[in-house]
Amino acid sequence: MAPPLRLAALLVVVVAVFASAARADLVISRADRKVDLTSHIVRVLTSLKVENAGSEPVSKVLLAFPNIQAKNLAAIRAFGTEGKVKGLSSILPIEIVEPSGVPPELTFFSASLHKPLTKGKILHLDVLTVFTHFLQPFPEEITQADSQLVVFQDSSHYLSPYPVKVQTLSIRLPGGRVESYTKYGNTKLVDSELKYGPYEDVPPFSYNPIIVHFENNNPFAVAKELIREIEISHWGNVQITEHYNIVHGGARLKGEFSRLDYQSRPYARGVSSFRHLIARLPARAHSIYYRDEIGNISTSHLWSDSKKTQLEIEPRFPLFGGWQTTFTIGYGLPLQDFVFSADGKRFLNITFGSPMEEILIEKLIVKVVLPEGSKDIDVSAPFPTNQWQEVKYSHLDIAGRPVLVLEKPDVIPEHNLHFQVYYKFNNISLLIEPMMLITGFFLLFVACIAYMHTDMSISKNSPSYLAKLQWDEVQATVQQIQGIFHQCLAVHDKLETSLHDLSRSGDAKSCKAARKAADAQFKELAKELKPLLLSVQSSPQSYQIWPKLEDLVAKEREMQEKLMARHATVVDSVEKKQRGQDIENRISSQQQKIAALRQEVESLLEYLSEI
Ligand SMILES: *[C@@H]1O[C@H](CO)[C@@H](O)[C@H](O)[C@H]1NC(C)=O
Ligand SMILES: *[C@@H]1O[C@H](CO)[C@@H](O)[C@H](O)[C@H]1NC(C)=O
């Protein structure tokens, strides 16, 4: 099955129409294009040697793209230097233009030179273009065991409004299988590099379609939305909180997902999925956390050296094509590294995008929360963004904190540049909150003294003293009870582990032994629990917590029963040599129930630990 040839058909027409249009007297004496297809974000570096063959000086160079590519263009940058040999180049301003008489199928950009290129002179121009959604998964749906194949379409000739004397194209592939690629004369595939050319004396607007169909299992991490909150506290901290909604943007998973299959051989049975994301945080980041709606996720790893802190996060489940997950990461940064003052103003200077590697953010919202009382807010960003202001209230705020919001679609790692927010801030404002706190503490202090005076008179056999003794006793017993429940949960975990071992080793005998041991432990723990519960129940101080304890006992017992039943089902099915998928189906509803119970038990335990 061959991938569709959409782009090519369209362009042949365009090129024929347009070839005759006369351009300035520029000639490209050499064009080398390097395309990097190793991730889902496509980067093209075009190195041009532009010569002025006419007599008039030229101050703009045109760059052409088919609309179908231009709509996926996330960033374009041009660097130029004049001279026979290539020297240090400087960045050139670039803008979108509409030259007269061009067909609507092409989009033009114009790079403005710092000084006009005179007759016979040579300009070295490097153009970096970055595209998103350029690689099409083909097929669009794959199973859990399949590799992901994608299609790349372009032209073997550089689409240029000027004639090109010599040109080459090289395409770097991620390694792995190459299903097919368009072959012309001068085409070769060596290792993971596909080369076209050199081609000589190609006329303007020459377009020669090529298609490359290859394997790419690198993470297609796409954030549908990222909200980045940067909160400045003049007490020494810049707090960053990032809320992600991430989807695997590659070929969709079809058929059912089997966790047993995945767990037994994750690399063979889930090559197209991704399990980790890497965030590169600033070197002095501290108090780093990673959580989702269920709670903190501890399966993250952190490395740091003097230049950066690297956080590897692992979502609760692997992501396959089309699957989504939401989570939050947060960290603090030292104020003096990011907020400075100049000309009577202060300014924040920090990077705009996400610290995640190779991620495409379809919608990025950056919120800069300034200290209460900040004025004259001003922003300087290296690219256009939508901007507006909001107000955020937190405890102790009176007027609220001004929030500057910046929004940008299609953000890629190349947008991770510094931007600045300038604002005026009066140091007196800094004292308002502490003054409020001091006043508050003072009042509390006065209240305490008043209370002490009255309560000093409590004698050892007064009712309130006895009540306190009883309460202390209840607390101590509840602590012991909690200990027992934590032991129960540990036994649950052991049961789970024995099932995982079973899916690897197939050893049903030791799995059964584990269940027997667990059963004995449960009985033992139940025996220990009984007198403790009776003691709490009989105390008049326990009227509030007793219902929670009863609930906890019931939930834990139900979870125990479900776990044992599921354990028996799985062992039984494995002994009867049933397929992994069938087993998975049989236990999936039990599985959900158990997970829900576990959550309830844990939150009850948490409630008890706070009394
Ligand atoms: C999650 O981790 C953060 C940072 O380690 C900690 O401050 C917070 O209390 C934790 N939350 C829970 C619910 O464990
Ligand atoms: C912002 O910080 C970057 C990196 O430290 C630095 O290169 C840049 O000059 C700073 N910008 C301003 C306006 O201070």
XYZ file of C-alpha atoms and ligand atoms in Angstrom:
639
model
C 0.000 0.000 0.000
C 1.528 3.307 -1.017
C 1.060 6.492 0.969
C -1.022 9.238 -0.640
C 0.623 11.784 -2.862
C -1.340 14.886 -1.984
C 1.225 17.574 -2.132
C 2.955 16.647 -5.318
C -0.043 16.792 -7.647
C -0.915 20.247 -6.460
C 2.497 21.683 -6.935
C 3.313 20.537 -10.407
C 0.568 22.878 -11.594
C 1.825 25.796 -9.571
C 5.343 25.454 -10.776
C 4.407 25.412 -14.446
C 2.400 28.606 -14.069
C 4.978 30.405 -12.143
C 8.286 29.532 -13.745
C 8.112 32.422 -16.115
C 7.669 35.149 -13.504
C 10.749 37.333 -13.466
C 12.570 37.872 -10.157
C 15.414 40.114 -9.097
C 18.760 39.229 -10.549
C 19.760 36.902 -7.754
C 21.278 33.520 -8.483
C 21.821 30.803 -5.915
C 25.209 29.326 -6.654
C 24.832 26.615 -4.046
C 21.950 25.292 -1.913
C 22.397 22.535 0.659
C 19.391 21.361 2.608
C 19.576 19.182 5.709
C 16.306 17.728 6.969
C 16.167 16.185 10.417
C 13.360 13.628 10.826
C 14.535 12.029 14.059
C 11.728 13.440 16.190
C 8.123 14.470 15.469
C 9.221 18.075 15.110
C 10.803 18.465 11.654
C 13.793 20.783 11.307
C 15.199 21.918 7.963
C 18.456 23.831 7.702
C 18.989 25.400 4.299
C 22.421 26.867 3.539
C 22.364 29.180 0.531
C 25.125 30.972 -1.315
C 23.344 33.883 -2.989
C 25.018 35.934 -5.710
C 23.888 39.241 -7.176
C 24.248 38.723 -10.922
C 22.456 41.955 -11.856
C 23.615 45.543 -11.699
C 21.184 46.930 -9.067
C 21.838 46.413 -5.310
C 19.371 43.976 -3.675
C 18.245 44.250 -0.064
C 15.738 41.409 0.269
C 15.895 37.673 -0.404
C 12.650 35.765 -0.964
C 11.967 32.327 0.486
C 9.071 30.271 -0.893
C 7.030 27.459 0.691
C 3.997 25.547 -0.524
C 1.018 26.683 1.612
C 0.535 23.155 2.824
C 3.973 23.335 4.468
C 3.720 26.975 5.505
C 0.638 26.289 7.606
C 2.704 23.906 9.741
C 5.676 26.228 9.982
C 6.233 26.908 13.693
C 9.461 28.900 13.442
C 11.657 30.413 10.762
C 15.004 32.104 11.332
C 17.564 33.469 8.887
C 21.237 34.239 9.486
C 23.354 36.060 6.934
C 26.924 37.126 6.290
C 28.470 38.711 3.237
C 31.835 37.769 1.692
C 33.660 35.138 -0.352
C 34.275 32.936 2.679
C 31.608 32.415 5.284
C 32.217 34.538 8.395
C 30.247 35.150 11.560
C 26.594 35.556 10.631
C 23.971 37.749 12.217
C 20.242 37.210 12.501
C 18.153 38.839 9.745
C 14.634 40.188 10.209
C 12.065 38.064 8.421
C 8.506 38.861 7.429
C 5.724 37.293 5.455
C 5.157 39.030 2.092
C 2.869 38.796 -0.909
C 4.828 39.636 -4.039
C 2.595 40.657 -6.931
C 1.441 38.081 -9.453
C 2.197 34.993 -7.422
C -0.184 32.037 -7.356
C -2.117 31.526 -4.118
C -0.599 28.071 -3.537
C 2.694 29.497 -2.342
C 3.623 31.466 0.790
C 6.559 33.866 0.656
C 8.879 35.169 3.345
C 11.381 37.905 2.852
C 14.703 38.189 4.705
C 15.977 41.768 4.910
C 19.721 42.248 4.608
C 21.508 44.621 6.972
C 23.104 46.276 3.939
C 22.192 45.833 0.267
C 24.065 43.216 -1.727
C 25.832 44.975 -4.575
C 26.717 43.640 -8.009
C 28.885 40.519 -8.005
C 28.853 40.166 -4.225
C 28.042 36.931 -2.350
C 25.746 36.416 0.626
C 25.834 33.306 2.806
C 22.317 32.769 4.064
C 21.314 30.039 6.537
C 17.613 29.486 7.010
C 16.297 27.313 9.826
C 12.678 26.229 9.483
C 10.821 24.116 12.024
C 7.577 22.325 11.174
C 4.988 20.567 13.302
C 2.435 17.974 12.181
C 4.617 17.426 9.123
C 5.037 13.657 9.560
C 1.824 11.781 8.802
C 1.381 8.414 10.552
C 0.731 5.814 7.889
C -1.096 3.582 8.621
C -3.075 5.902 10.858
C -4.028 3.140 13.282
C -1.755 0.445 14.647
C -1.974 -2.294 17.270
C -0.077 -2.486 20.495
C 2.602 -4.701 18.996
C 3.204 -2.607 15.845
C 5.921 -0.088 15.145
C 4.828 3.366 14.101
C 5.430 4.256 10.429
C 5.265 7.812 9.152
C 5.362 9.587 5.800
C 7.410 12.625 4.877
C 6.755 14.533 1.626
C 8.851 17.247 0.074
C 10.722 18.068 -3.106
C 14.174 16.836 -4.047
C 14.705 20.270 -5.614
C 14.849 23.368 -3.481
C 11.714 25.428 -4.120
C 13.286 28.758 -4.969
C 12.197 31.873 -6.872
C 15.787 32.070 -8.181
C 17.769 29.694 -10.410
C 19.992 27.292 -8.478
C 23.350 26.237 -9.916
C 24.273 23.340 -7.606
C 22.149 21.777 -4.916
C 21.935 18.811 -2.558
C 19.408 17.457 -0.097
C 20.155 15.151 2.803
C 17.543 13.650 5.104
C 18.447 12.237 8.495
C 16.171 9.398 9.577
C 15.786 8.081 13.123
C 17.267 4.643 12.279
C 15.150 1.539 12.097
C 13.126 0.376 9.125
C 12.747 2.395 5.908
C 9.669 1.084 4.053
C 10.190 3.052 0.857
C 11.549 6.267 -0.613
C 11.330 7.967 -3.987
C 14.339 7.138 -6.156
C 15.673 9.502 -8.793
C 19.146 9.552 -10.330
C 21.679 10.482 -7.629
C 19.681 9.039 -4.743
C 21.295 6.946 -2.074
C 20.504 5.667 1.386
C 23.559 5.157 3.585
C 23.008 4.158 7.200
C 20.163 6.409 8.254
C 20.936 9.195 5.851
C 19.059 9.626 2.591
C 20.829 11.775 -0.016
C 19.506 13.445 -3.178
C 21.775 15.232 -5.631
C 23.933 17.052 -6.426
C 21.672 18.515 -9.119
C 22.980 21.213 -11.408
C 21.375 24.213 -13.131
C 17.835 23.813 -11.877
C 15.426 26.584 -13.023
C 13.360 28.675 -10.553
C 10.340 27.029 -8.886
C 11.412 23.561 -9.808
C 9.487 21.038 -7.707
C 10.297 17.374 -7.805
C 8.103 15.440 -5.314
C 9.592 12.825 -3.025
C 8.022 10.582 -0.395
C 9.848 8.817 2.410
C 7.994 6.177 4.436
C 9.868 5.093 7.559
C 9.732 3.881 11.136
C 9.709 6.484 13.893
C 8.953 5.343 17.443
C 10.212 8.450 19.175
C 7.718 10.029 21.566
C 5.184 12.154 19.691
C 4.523 14.225 22.804
C 1.939 16.901 22.155
C 0.580 19.179 24.879
C -2.969 20.093 23.914
C -2.644 22.783 26.514
C -0.023 23.910 28.998
C -0.692 26.527 31.646
C 2.549 27.823 33.130
C 2.227 29.983 36.185
C 5.232 32.015 37.266
C 4.632 33.601 40.650
C 7.075 36.173 41.968
C 7.469 36.620 45.687
C 9.820 39.362 46.791
C 10.593 37.236 49.825
C 13.097 35.369 47.692
C 11.270 32.886 45.510
C 9.922 32.478 41.989
C 7.425 29.614 42.042
C 6.679 27.810 38.775
C 3.636 25.577 38.391
C 2.967 23.856 35.070
C -0.311 22.094 34.282
C 0.023 19.731 31.328
C -2.542 17.959 29.209
C -0.456 15.639 27.052
C -1.514 13.360 24.226
C 0.490 10.901 22.137
C 0.118 12.542 18.727
C 1.217 9.554 16.619
C -0.673 6.659 15.027
C -3.757 5.779 17.092
C -3.901 2.517 19.004
C -6.476 0.140 17.618
C -7.751 -2.989 19.333
C -7.554 -3.516 23.040
C -4.646 -2.753 25.241
C -3.338 -5.655 27.274
C -1.403 -4.697 30.342
C -0.251 -8.253 30.894
C 1.296 -8.312 27.431
C 2.806 -4.914 27.993
C 4.249 -5.813 31.365
C 5.777 -9.034 30.182
C 7.535 -7.496 27.189
C 7.178 -3.684 27.139
C 9.627 -3.128 24.314
C 8.216 -5.693 21.936
C 4.586 -5.119 22.982
C 4.444 -1.358 23.042
C 7.303 0.081 20.972
C 5.205 2.976 19.754
C 4.224 4.072 23.277
C 6.176 6.321 25.560
C 6.693 5.995 29.251
C 8.968 8.853 30.222
C 9.230 12.558 29.670
C 12.306 14.537 30.513
C 12.209 18.079 31.867
C 15.358 20.189 32.041
C 14.936 22.622 34.882
C 17.275 25.445 35.880
C 20.273 24.387 37.993
C 19.065 25.861 41.233
C 15.478 24.588 41.084
C 14.256 23.301 44.454
C 11.113 21.825 46.090
C 10.308 19.939 42.897
C 7.109 17.916 42.741
C 5.118 16.008 40.167
C 1.503 15.047 40.724
C -1.727 14.201 38.951
C -5.353 14.219 40.088
C -4.813 11.151 42.288
C -1.839 12.563 44.183
C 1.938 12.788 44.230
C 3.706 10.464 41.818
C 6.892 9.133 43.281
C 8.163 7.336 40.182
C 10.136 10.302 39.001
C 13.884 10.647 39.008
C 15.950 13.704 39.574
C 19.549 14.421 38.616
C 21.330 17.687 38.947
C 24.680 19.258 38.266
C 25.924 22.836 38.238
C 24.266 23.657 34.879
C 20.844 22.041 35.094
C 18.448 19.861 37.035
C 16.934 17.013 35.093
C 13.587 15.562 36.057
C 12.409 12.333 34.478
C 8.730 11.791 34.998
C 6.803 8.610 34.444
C 3.013 8.884 34.043
C 0.922 6.190 35.753
C 0.429 4.345 32.463
C 2.324 4.211 29.166
C 0.896 6.517 26.483
C -0.156 4.993 23.185
C -1.316 6.866 20.090
C -4.330 9.041 20.917
C -4.049 8.497 24.698
C -4.021 11.464 27.032
C -2.797 12.244 30.505
C -2.871 15.321 32.709
C -0.406 16.200 35.425
C 1.267 19.086 37.182
C 4.881 19.781 37.934
C 6.063 22.527 40.231
C 9.372 23.939 41.416
C 10.841 26.973 43.103
C 13.683 29.142 41.799
C 15.878 31.668 43.616
C 14.537 35.172 43.066
C 17.940 36.751 42.446
C 18.565 34.504 39.412
C 15.458 35.717 37.572
C 14.338 39.108 38.871
C 16.587 42.143 38.453
C 16.245 45.877 38.731
C 17.186 48.602 36.297
C 16.152 52.262 35.819
C 13.876 52.298 38.853
C 11.958 49.276 37.587
C 12.213 45.608 38.309
C 12.096 42.951 35.657
C 11.628 39.239 35.391
C 13.857 37.551 32.786
C 12.976 33.884 32.239
C 12.426 31.374 29.436
C 9.018 31.259 27.798
C 8.336 27.629 26.879
C 8.205 24.272 28.585
C 11.286 22.596 30.062
C 10.151 19.279 28.515
C 12.313 17.872 25.747
C 10.936 17.734 22.184
C 7.400 18.622 23.087
C 4.933 20.445 20.863
C 2.538 22.695 22.774
C -0.590 23.425 20.775
C -1.694 26.097 23.219
C 0.636 27.671 25.754
C -0.645 30.077 28.392
C 2.007 31.776 30.504
C 0.719 33.619 33.575
C 3.120 35.901 35.399
C 1.772 36.625 38.881
C 3.382 39.812 40.211
C 3.475 40.876 43.849
C 0.482 42.807 45.131
C 0.930 46.519 44.480
C 2.967 46.186 41.247
C 2.320 48.915 38.681
C 3.264 50.024 35.145
C 3.490 46.505 33.805
C 5.222 46.060 30.501
C 6.354 43.003 28.547
C 9.013 42.292 25.946
C 8.773 38.951 24.119
C 10.883 37.697 21.190
C 7.773 36.777 19.166
C 4.163 37.951 18.975
C 1.785 36.703 21.673
C -1.804 37.442 22.754
C -1.723 39.372 26.015
C -4.146 40.422 28.727
C -4.229 41.074 32.466
C -6.048 39.362 35.321
C -6.060 39.579 39.110
C -5.267 36.718 41.463
C -6.254 36.628 45.116
C -4.561 34.560 47.757
C -4.725 34.694 51.539
C -3.675 38.041 53.022
C -4.158 39.861 49.714
C -6.246 42.971 49.853
C -6.275 44.303 46.297
C -5.124 41.051 44.665
C -2.023 40.379 42.583
C -1.787 41.620 39.020
C -1.369 38.737 36.557
C 0.013 39.227 33.090
C -1.151 36.497 30.705
C 0.619 35.610 27.448
C -0.833 33.102 25.005
C 0.790 31.490 21.988
C -0.228 28.574 19.754
C 2.199 25.940 18.390
C 5.127 26.373 20.718
C 8.212 24.231 20.089
C 11.592 24.017 21.852
C 12.918 26.788 19.543
C 10.525 29.171 21.317
C 12.187 28.542 24.634
C 13.734 32.009 24.574
C 13.945 34.590 27.333
C 11.204 37.173 27.728
C 10.977 40.039 30.165
C 8.215 41.513 32.291
C 8.954 44.989 33.650
C 7.043 46.451 36.585
C 7.255 49.081 39.290
C 7.046 48.033 42.867
C 7.156 50.068 46.044
C 9.026 48.425 48.906
C 6.436 49.707 51.366
C 3.949 47.293 49.780
C 6.266 44.515 50.829
C 5.645 45.442 54.460
C 1.853 45.352 54.329
C 1.512 41.596 54.633
C 4.056 41.213 57.455
C 2.375 44.063 59.309
C -0.915 42.239 58.973
C 0.701 39.056 60.232
C 2.352 40.824 63.146
C -0.918 42.438 64.137
C -2.654 39.095 63.799
C -0.089 37.317 65.953
C -0.273 40.071 68.500
C -4.035 39.664 68.777
C -3.656 35.907 69.012
C -1.073 36.379 71.733
C -3.406 38.595 73.703
C -6.169 36.032 73.283
C -3.854 33.281 74.510
C -2.939 35.220 77.612
C -6.589 35.750 78.357
C -7.251 32.041 77.832
C -4.308 30.960 79.982
C -5.565 33.119 82.805
C -8.882 31.403 82.794
C -7.592 27.898 82.188
C -4.753 28.067 84.711
C -7.276 27.169 87.302
C -7.952 23.720 85.904
C -7.241 21.173 88.559
C -6.222 17.559 88.055
C -9.694 16.215 88.621
C -11.605 18.881 86.750
C -13.813 17.560 83.933
C -11.737 19.227 81.209
C -8.537 17.622 82.446
C -10.127 14.182 82.412
C -11.495 14.787 78.954
C -8.005 15.651 77.741
C -6.598 12.427 79.215
C -9.286 10.411 77.471
C -8.643 12.129 74.223
C -4.899 11.433 74.452
C -5.728 7.786 74.957
C -8.019 7.701 71.938
C -5.332 9.311 69.816
C -2.722 6.770 70.880
C -5.067 3.885 70.078
C -5.983 5.328 66.709
C -2.288 5.502 65.911
C -1.896 1.808 66.670
C -4.907 1.059 64.483
C -3.424 2.999 61.638
C -0.231 0.978 61.985
C -2.209 -2.225 61.559
C -3.983 -0.915 58.458
C -0.677 0.074 56.923
C 0.511 -3.497 57.508
C -2.634 -4.759 55.757
C -1.895 -2.544 52.761
C 1.641 -3.921 52.684
C 0.205 -7.450 52.498
C -2.036 -6.285 49.613
C 1.069 -5.036 47.819
C 2.765 -8.386 48.324
C -0.207 -10.112 46.700
C 0.041 -7.758 43.713
C 3.748 -8.446 43.414
C 3.167 -12.170 43.393
C 0.789 -11.690 40.415
C 3.388 -9.683 38.521
C 5.937 -12.422 39.206
C 3.439 -14.924 37.889
C 3.027 -13.066 34.583
C 6.787 -13.286 34.164
C 7.625 -16.744 35.481
C 4.352 -18.675 35.167
C 5.089 -20.266 38.558
C 1.583 -20.828 39.945
C 2.758 -22.846 42.940
C 4.689 -20.058 44.630
C 1.880 -17.683 43.807
C -0.555 -19.866 45.703
C 1.849 -20.078 48.625
C 1.936 -16.267 48.691
C -1.857 -16.197 48.941
C -1.863 -18.659 51.804
C 0.713 -16.580 53.688
C -1.320 -13.430 53.060
C -4.454 -15.093 54.388
C -2.648 -16.033 57.603
C -1.318 -12.509 58.005
C -4.765 -11.004 57.500
C -6.175 -13.249 60.250
C -3.353 -12.312 62.590
C -3.857 -8.599 61.980
C -7.628 -8.883 62.464
C -6.979 -10.471 65.876
C -4.724 -7.589 66.905
C -7.228 -5.045 65.681
C -10.236 -6.227 67.646
C -9.358 -5.060 71.217
C -8.126 -1.705 69.886
C -11.412 -1.050 68.114
C -13.378 -1.968 71.238
C -11.350 0.448 73.296
C -11.980 3.326 70.914
C -15.674 2.526 70.655
C -16.098 2.624 74.430
C -14.520 6.046 74.775
C -16.953 8.984 74.917
C -14.383 11.085 73.066
C -14.590 9.040 69.915
C -18.066 9.961 68.692
C -16.634 11.859 65.724
C -14.049 9.393 64.517
C -15.874 6.156 65.217
C -18.014 6.258 62.022
C -14.833 6.793 59.979
C -13.149 3.851 61.668
C -16.136 1.618 61.017
C -16.086 2.683 57.403
C -12.363 1.982 57.170
C -12.745 -1.517 58.595
C -15.571 -2.335 56.168
C -13.755 -0.945 53.107
C -10.533 -2.720 53.945
C -12.321 -6.025 54.467
C -14.128 -5.670 51.135
C -10.866 -4.877 49.392
C -9.257 -7.943 51.012
C -12.021 -10.184 49.704
C -11.861 -8.724 46.213
C -8.106 -9.039 46.096
C -8.149 -12.668 47.177
C -10.894 -13.473 44.681
C -9.046 -11.778 41.833
C -5.837 -13.499 42.831
C -7.578 -16.864 42.717
C -9.100 -16.078 39.299
C -5.782 -15.115 37.739
C -3.870 -18.107 39.146
C -6.643 -20.421 38.058
C -6.703 -18.986 34.511
C -2.947 -19.188 34.190
C -3.043 -22.815 35.242
C -5.650 -23.474 32.590
C -3.363 -21.733 30.101
C -5.849 -19.068 29.031
C -4.743 -16.139 26.889
C -3.471 -12.979 28.627
C -6.215 -10.951 26.969
C -8.994 -13.202 28.284
C -7.628 -13.035 31.812
C -7.389 -9.295 31.564
C -11.027 -9.085 30.458
C -12.241 -11.321 33.266
C -10.653 -9.269 35.994
C -10.932 -5.781 34.629
C -14.095 -4.800 36.529
C -12.717 -6.223 39.778
C -9.550 -4.300 39.108
C -11.387 -0.979 38.981
C -13.347 -1.708 42.114
C -10.136 -2.581 43.969
C -8.413 0.596 42.850
C -11.398 2.661 44.034
C -11.437 0.902 47.407
C -7.725 1.430 47.816
C -8.159 5.116 47.267
C -10.955 5.300 49.821
C -8.925 3.375 52.395
C -5.946 5.624 51.861
C -7.945 8.795 52.199
C -9.615 7.507 55.381
C -6.180 6.721 56.796
C -5.053 10.202 55.888
C -8.097 11.677 57.633
C -7.251 9.698 60.773
C -3.641 10.809 60.728
C -4.807 14.405 60.911
C -6.923 14.150 64.065
C 3.557 16.065 47.444
O 4.922 16.420 47.415
C 5.182 17.760 47.804
C 6.645 18.035 47.593
O 7.426 16.959 47.981
C 4.759 17.951 49.263
O 4.993 19.279 49.640
C 3.283 17.628 49.375
O 2.897 17.710 50.741
C 3.008 16.218 48.863
N 1.566 16.007 48.869
C 1.023 14.846 49.248
C -0.463 14.781 49.174
O 1.696 13.898 49.599
C 17.959 37.455 30.095
O 18.751 36.324 30.465
C 19.514 35.792 29.395
C 20.203 34.524 29.888
O 20.783 34.689 31.128
C 20.527 36.837 28.912
O 21.273 36.322 27.847
C 19.757 38.078 28.475
O 20.666 39.090 28.130
C 18.847 38.565 29.601
N 18.032 39.676 29.090
C 17.951 40.843 29.692
C 17.099 41.866 29.058
O 18.566 41.072 30.727
